[in-house]
Structure formats: C-alpha cells, structure tokens
Tab-separated table of C-alpha atoms and ligand atoms in Angstrom:
chain	number	residue	atom	x	y	z
P	1	MET	CA	172.166	207.967	124.869
P	2	ALA	CA	170.834	209.777	121.802
P	3	GLN	CA	169.854	207.934	118.668
P	4	GLU	CA	168.952	209.961	115.561
P	5	GLY	CA	165.249	210.380	115.013
P	6	MET	CA	164.248	208.234	117.998
P	7	ILE	CA	161.637	209.436	120.555
P	8	GLU	CA	162.940	209.168	124.101
P	9	VAL	CA	160.165	208.488	126.643
P	10	GLU	CA	161.342	208.828	130.195
P	11	LEU	CA	160.578	209.231	133.870
P	12	LYS	CA	163.058	210.576	136.324
P	13	PHE	CA	163.157	209.432	139.959
P	14	VAL	CA	165.101	209.789	143.126
P	15	PRO	CA	167.332	206.732	143.464
P	16	GLY	CA	167.331	205.023	146.883
P	17	PRO	CA	169.906	202.833	148.693
P	18	CYS	CA	168.074	199.641	147.371
P	19	THR	CA	167.669	200.710	143.768
P	20	GLU	CA	170.590	198.754	142.420
P	21	GLN	CA	169.703	195.634	144.408
P	22	ARG	CA	166.132	195.871	143.154
P	23	LEU	CA	167.308	196.200	139.546
P	24	ARG	CA	169.330	192.975	139.969
P	25	GLU	CA	166.373	191.215	141.514
P	26	LEU	CA	164.255	192.236	138.478
P	27	GLY	CA	166.880	190.674	136.149
P	28	ALA	CA	168.426	193.908	134.949
P	29	SER	CA	172.047	193.822	133.758
P	30	LEU	CA	174.604	196.514	134.226
P	31	GLU	CA	175.396	197.468	130.659
P	32	ARG	CA	178.188	200.039	131.334
P	33	GLN	CA	179.521	202.701	133.605
P	34	LEU	CA	180.691	205.952	132.039
P	35	THR	CA	181.638	209.448	132.914
P	36	PHE	CA	181.024	212.362	130.531
P	37	ARG	CA	180.703	216.106	130.480
P	38	ASP	CA	177.613	217.863	129.145
P	39	SER	CA	177.762	221.471	128.021
P	40	TYR	CA	174.444	223.178	127.390
P	41	TYR	CA	174.116	226.092	124.945
P	42	ASP	CA	171.475	228.749	124.651
P	43	THR	CA	170.966	232.425	123.784
P	44	PRO	CA	171.395	235.028	126.599
P	45	GLU	CA	167.560	235.095	126.828
P	46	LEU	CA	167.403	231.255	126.964
P	47	ASP	CA	165.225	231.139	123.853
P	48	LEU	CA	165.797	227.459	123.347
P	49	MET	CA	165.091	226.234	126.883
P	50	ARG	CA	162.130	228.567	127.187
P	51	ALA	CA	160.719	226.797	124.124
P	52	ASP	CA	161.593	223.438	125.787
P	53	HIS	CA	164.459	222.776	123.393
P	54	TRP	CA	167.793	221.590	124.799
P	55	LEU	CA	171.133	221.835	122.944
P	56	ARG	CA	174.163	220.220	124.452
P	57	LEU	CA	177.606	218.940	123.535
P	58	ARG	CA	178.094	215.627	125.163
P	59	GLU	CA	181.712	214.524	125.581
P	60	GLY	CA	182.307	211.343	123.548
P	61	SER	CA	178.972	211.649	121.652
P	62	GLY	CA	178.912	215.081	120.027
P	63	TRP	CA	176.055	217.498	119.591
P	64	GLU	CA	172.615	216.523	120.728
P	65	PHE	CA	169.356	218.498	120.432
P	66	LYS	CA	166.241	217.433	122.328
P	67	CYS	CA	163.006	218.776	120.960
P	68	PRO	CA	159.474	218.301	122.232
P	69	GLY	CA	157.544	216.211	119.837
P	70	ALA	CA	155.448	213.290	120.919
P	71	GLY	CA	155.331	214.677	124.427
P	72	ALA	CA	153.324	217.633	123.335
P	73	ALA	CA	151.065	215.465	121.195
P	74	ALA	CA	150.490	213.192	124.196
P	75	GLY	CA	149.611	216.193	126.284
P	76	ARG	CA	152.455	215.617	128.710
P	77	SER	CA	155.259	217.782	129.686
P	78	GLY	CA	158.005	218.020	132.293
P	79	GLN	CA	159.118	214.907	134.211
P	80	ASN	CA	157.678	211.986	132.255
P	81	THR	CA	157.424	212.814	128.612
P	82	ALA	CA	158.714	212.192	125.179
P	83	TYR	CA	161.369	214.099	123.274
P	84	LEU	CA	162.761	213.766	119.782
P	85	GLU	CA	166.529	213.307	119.787
P	86	VAL	CA	168.317	215.031	116.921
P	87	THR	CA	171.955	214.168	116.601
P	88	THR	CA	173.152	214.818	113.027
P	89	GLU	CA	174.626	218.305	112.724
P	90	PRO	CA	172.754	219.490	109.542
P	91	ALA	CA	169.451	218.433	111.185
P	92	ILE	CA	170.388	220.220	114.424
P	93	VAL	CA	171.291	223.388	112.517
P	94	ALA	CA	168.069	223.316	110.562
P	95	ARG	CA	166.007	222.921	113.750
P	96	LEU	CA	167.944	225.580	115.607
P	97	CYS	CA	167.304	228.012	112.834
P	98	GLU	CA	163.596	227.069	112.840
P	99	VAL	CA	163.250	227.652	116.628
P	100	LEU	CA	165.283	230.850	116.537
P	101	GLY	CA	163.753	232.205	113.325
P	102	ALA	CA	167.023	232.391	111.455
P	103	VAL	CA	167.909	231.556	107.869
P	104	VAL	CA	169.574	228.140	107.586
P	105	PRO	CA	173.166	228.722	106.425
P	106	ALA	CA	174.705	226.592	103.747
P	107	GLU	CA	177.174	223.933	104.884
P	108	GLU	CA	177.643	224.853	108.487
P	109	GLY	CA	178.163	222.556	111.418
P	110	VAL	CA	176.784	223.335	114.870
P	111	ALA	CA	180.058	225.002	116.017
P	112	GLY	CA	179.807	227.334	112.969
P	113	VAL	CA	176.376	228.641	113.837
P	114	LEU	CA	176.917	229.255	117.586
P	115	GLY	CA	178.159	232.817	117.114
P	116	PRO	CA	175.635	233.924	114.458
P	117	LEU	CA	172.763	232.491	116.574
P	118	ARG	CA	174.177	233.998	119.736
P	119	LEU	CA	174.415	230.665	121.412
P	120	ARG	CA	176.869	230.331	124.290
P	121	GLU	CA	177.563	227.836	127.035
P	122	VAL	CA	175.103	228.199	129.929
P	123	ALA	CA	175.921	225.136	131.909
P	124	SER	CA	178.602	222.454	132.045
P	125	PHE	CA	178.862	219.546	134.411
P	126	VAL	CA	180.220	215.995	134.617
P	127	THR	CA	177.984	212.994	135.150
P	128	GLN	CA	178.918	209.553	136.375
P	129	ARG	CA	176.455	207.096	135.001
P	130	SER	CA	175.582	203.449	135.592
P	131	SER	CA	173.475	202.249	132.740
P	132	TRP	CA	171.222	199.190	133.260
P	133	LYS	CA	169.031	197.363	130.803
P	134	LEU	CA	166.020	195.235	131.353
P	135	ALA	CA	163.545	193.292	129.254
P	136	LEU	CA	160.224	193.766	130.996
P	137	SER	CA	158.368	190.445	131.050
P	138	GLY	CA	154.944	190.773	129.520
P	139	SER	CA	156.018	193.796	127.479
P	140	GLN	CA	153.749	193.836	124.398
P	141	ARG	CA	156.379	195.708	122.425
P	142	GLY	CA	159.085	193.212	123.533
P	143	ALA	CA	161.262	196.220	124.027
P	144	LEU	CA	164.177	196.869	126.307
P	145	LEU	CA	163.991	199.525	128.978
P	146	ARG	CA	166.985	201.338	130.191
P	147	VAL	CA	167.584	202.619	133.652
P	148	ASP	CA	170.361	205.211	134.223
P	149	LEU	CA	171.611	206.039	137.647
P	150	ASP	CA	173.432	209.387	137.476
P	151	THR	CA	175.521	211.421	139.871
P	152	ALA	CA	176.453	214.876	138.704
P	153	ASP	CA	179.591	216.659	139.976
P	154	PHE	CA	177.511	219.193	141.817
P	155	ASP	CA	176.377	216.522	144.241
P	156	TYR	CA	173.077	215.644	142.721
P	157	ALA	CA	171.783	212.069	142.069
P	158	VAL	CA	168.913	211.216	139.786
P	159	GLY	CA	167.594	208.066	138.127
P	160	GLU	CA	165.804	207.702	134.837
P	161	VAL	CA	163.799	204.960	133.305
P	162	GLU	CA	163.795	205.288	129.621
P	163	ALA	CA	162.366	203.628	126.440
P	164	LEU	CA	163.270	204.591	122.898
P	165	VAL	CA	160.498	204.345	120.375
P	166	SER	CA	160.485	205.204	116.646
P	167	GLU	CA	156.837	206.406	116.334
P	168	GLU	CA	154.559	208.642	118.335
P	169	ALA	CA	151.890	205.874	118.363
P	170	GLU	CA	154.219	203.773	120.572
P	171	VAL	CA	154.602	206.454	123.249
P	172	PRO	CA	151.542	205.532	125.455
P	173	ALA	CA	152.611	201.832	125.627
P	174	ALA	CA	156.183	202.784	126.396
P	175	LEU	CA	154.967	205.149	129.110
P	176	GLU	CA	152.903	202.397	130.681
P	177	GLU	CA	155.915	200.072	130.702
P	178	ILE	CA	158.009	202.757	132.291
P	179	LEU	CA	155.423	203.312	135.033
P	180	ASN	CA	155.209	199.526	135.617
P	181	LEU	CA	158.960	199.267	136.044
P	182	SER	CA	158.978	202.333	138.312
P	183	ASN	CA	156.449	200.644	140.540
P	184	MET	CA	158.500	197.432	140.603
P	185	LEU	CA	161.555	199.561	141.535
P	186	GLY	CA	159.587	200.944	144.381
P	187	VAL	CA	159.660	204.446	142.809
P	188	PRO	CA	156.313	206.113	143.271
P	189	ALA	CA	155.309	207.800	140.030
P	190	GLN	CA	154.318	210.979	141.879
P	191	GLU	CA	157.834	211.211	143.447
P	192	LYS	CA	159.405	213.150	140.623
P	193	ALA	CA	163.048	214.212	140.373
P	194	PRO	CA	164.161	217.237	138.420
P	195	ALA	CA	166.624	216.914	135.547
P	196	LYS	CA	170.343	217.644	136.258
P	197	ILE	CA	170.333	220.744	134.000
P	198	ILE	CA	167.252	222.192	135.900
P	199	VAL	CA	168.985	221.709	139.282
P	200	TYR	CA	172.242	223.136	137.870
P	201	LEU	CA	170.476	226.325	136.753
P	202	GLN	CA	168.657	226.578	140.043
P	203	ARG	CA	171.907	226.384	142.053
P	204	PHE	CA	174.373	228.226	139.849
P	205	ARG	CA	172.383	230.521	137.621
P	206	PRO	CA	169.341	231.429	139.739
P	207	GLN	CA	168.407	234.422	137.495
P	208	ASP	CA	168.307	232.151	134.446
P	209	TYR	CA	166.382	229.594	136.448
P	210	GLN	CA	163.738	232.239	137.359
P	211	GLN	CA	163.468	233.244	133.686
P	212	LEU	CA	162.901	229.643	132.749
P	213	LEU	CA	160.500	229.093	135.603
P	214	LYS	CA	158.332	231.939	134.232
P	215	ALA	CA	158.558	230.755	130.648
P	216	LEU	CA	157.853	227.051	130.891
P	217	THR	CA	154.270	226.035	130.724
P	218	PRO	CA	152.210	225.604	133.954
P	219	GLN	CA	152.079	221.828	133.435
P	220	THR	CA	155.871	221.705	133.471
P	221	GLU	CA	156.763	221.286	137.087
P	222	MET	CA	159.820	223.075	138.328
P	223	PRO	CA	161.391	222.123	141.613
P	224	GLN	CA	160.908	224.615	144.455
P	225	GLU	CA	163.661	223.296	146.683
P	226	ALA	CA	165.821	220.859	144.668
P	227	LYS	CA	168.601	219.432	146.863
Y	301	V4E	C1	165.355	219.298	131.062
Y	301	V4E	C2	164.982	218.568	129.798
Y	301	V4E	C3	165.857	218.166	128.860
Y	301	V4E	C4	167.318	218.350	128.821
Y	301	V4E	C5	168.069	217.302	129.507
Y	301	V4E	O1	167.562	216.012	129.320
Y	301	V4E	P1	167.744	214.883	130.363
Y	301	V4E	O2	166.922	213.696	129.987
Y	301	V4E	O3	167.513	215.416	131.678
Y	301	V4E	O4	169.271	214.479	130.145
Y	301	V4E	P2	170.029	213.313	130.850
Y	301	V4E	O5	171.507	213.612	130.648
Y	301	V4E	O6	169.619	213.116	132.252
Y	301	V4E	O7	169.629	211.970	130.144
Y	301	V4E	P3	169.973	211.491	128.649
Y	301	V4E	O8	169.687	212.523	127.703
Y	301	V4E	O9	171.387	210.974	128.627
Y	301	V4E	O10	168.963	210.252	128.465
Y	301	V4E	S1	165.032	217.277	127.702
Y	301	V4E	C6	163.564	217.543	128.409
Y	301	V4E	N1	163.655	218.224	129.507
Y	301	V4E	C7	162.393	218.424	130.122
Y	301	V4E	C8	162.099	219.169	131.306
Y	301	V4E	C9	161.254	220.345	131.260
Y	301	V4E	N2	160.842	220.793	130.080
Y	301	V4E	N3	161.029	221.068	132.361
Y	301	V4E	C10	161.491	220.600	133.520
Y	301	V4E	C11	161.187	221.291	134.770
Y	301	V4E	N4	162.156	219.473	133.670
Y	301	V4E	C12	162.496	218.754	132.605
C-alpha cells in the first residue's frame, strides 16, 4: 500500500501451494484480506509506462504514482527494484507534468489534468489480496517486511515481498532482507513473476504490450509467455 514519499523495495514471485503455510511457520501474521480495483492511466502512446512511471487509481486509496528513483540509482530495474510512491495529488500532478513535458496547472487535482495531458484508462482489474507481515529475525534495520499474495480477476496469481524505506541508502539492506525471506519461503530469486499490469497488457492489449516491450530498457525483463 502506498505511503507518501516512501521507497518501495520489492521482489515478485510465483506463490506455491505451501507459501501460506511457510509464512505461518516463519511467524508471519495475516494482517488483512482485501479486494480492490486498480485502474491504470496513460497516454495513447504509453508515455508514462515507457518511461517506467505507473499512474493508477486504486479503489479505497485514491491516486498513486510509482516513479523509478532509488531503483535506477541502485542499477536495478524490472522485477526486484525500488520505486518512489507518490500519493498526494499536487505532487502527482507536478510529476506527471514533468514526465510529459507539460506546464503545471494551478490548483488542479489528478482528475482535472487527465484530459489536458491525454491520459486515459488503459487497464482495469480487481485484485484479491492477503497481506502478511513479518519481522525478520536478525534484521539490522529491525524493520517489518510485508508479503502480499494477490489473485487478479483475470486468473493470475502473484506474490510480492516488500519493504518500505525512507532513504535510498537503505535500499541495499532492504533488498538483502527481501532476498533472505524469499529464500526462506522457498522462492528462488531467479524465479521471477511479472507484475499484474504487465500480464494484463500482454493478454488484453497485445499491441500496447509490444510497444512497451520495445521501450523498456534491456535490463527490464518482460515475460515471453506469462500464464
Ligand atoms: C509494473 C511496475 C509497476 C506498476 C505496478 O506496481 P506493482 O508493484 O506491480 O503493483 P501491485 O499492485 O502488485 O503492488 P502494490 O503497489 O500494491 O505494492 S511499478 C514498477 N513496475 C516495474 C516493472 C517494469 N518496469 N517492467 C516490468 C517488466 N515489470 C515490472
């Protein structure tokens, strides 16, 4: 879940039949179960996604904009990386204008700039999520890790181990903790799972997906045959 100004460090994985049991064995607690709709917005040319920026309206949470930040600095991209979460509307509008090369309008919310910036809905799907939390013993940062087990309404399941940090300097330690927990969950770090939005585009907007495939950097891995 987005928190303003926080850096989200994450690794996606393919959940198996024993994932929940393993989480319990490791002392994780089920924090909540929720269902929400995400609607992603972009220009007809996918200018945002092609620049690795992701604008969505999450039911129950509002507008969220994920921007590459620490991930780029850490030289990582794609499946296990760090993104800055922007959730206040003036900050989202300012960043949208920056990415799209537009003048920032006075006093406009996100809904007010969709038309002028040619942003329209490109994907919309419902996710059922079980959200677990776990304090990793031996964590130098003493931080909590979150594990989300998601099932999207287009029959796609994906897990995510996530840490939220406030500074780029904390990203490497958080990444190491995430990889430790993934190992303990029996999730091989090399067994990567694509994000729901990527699989959605691949299945339902194949032309957009192909555009994105060409535009994203070579180090960003796109699924060839996502199920
Ligand atoms: C695709 C993507 C982003 C948008 C979606 O973020 P994601 O973490 O998948 O959302 P969700 O709902 O699963 O979790 P929550 O936000 O609730 O924690 S943000 C970064 N990416 C990166 C990315 C990329 N650039 N290229 C490819 C092929 N995959 C992923």
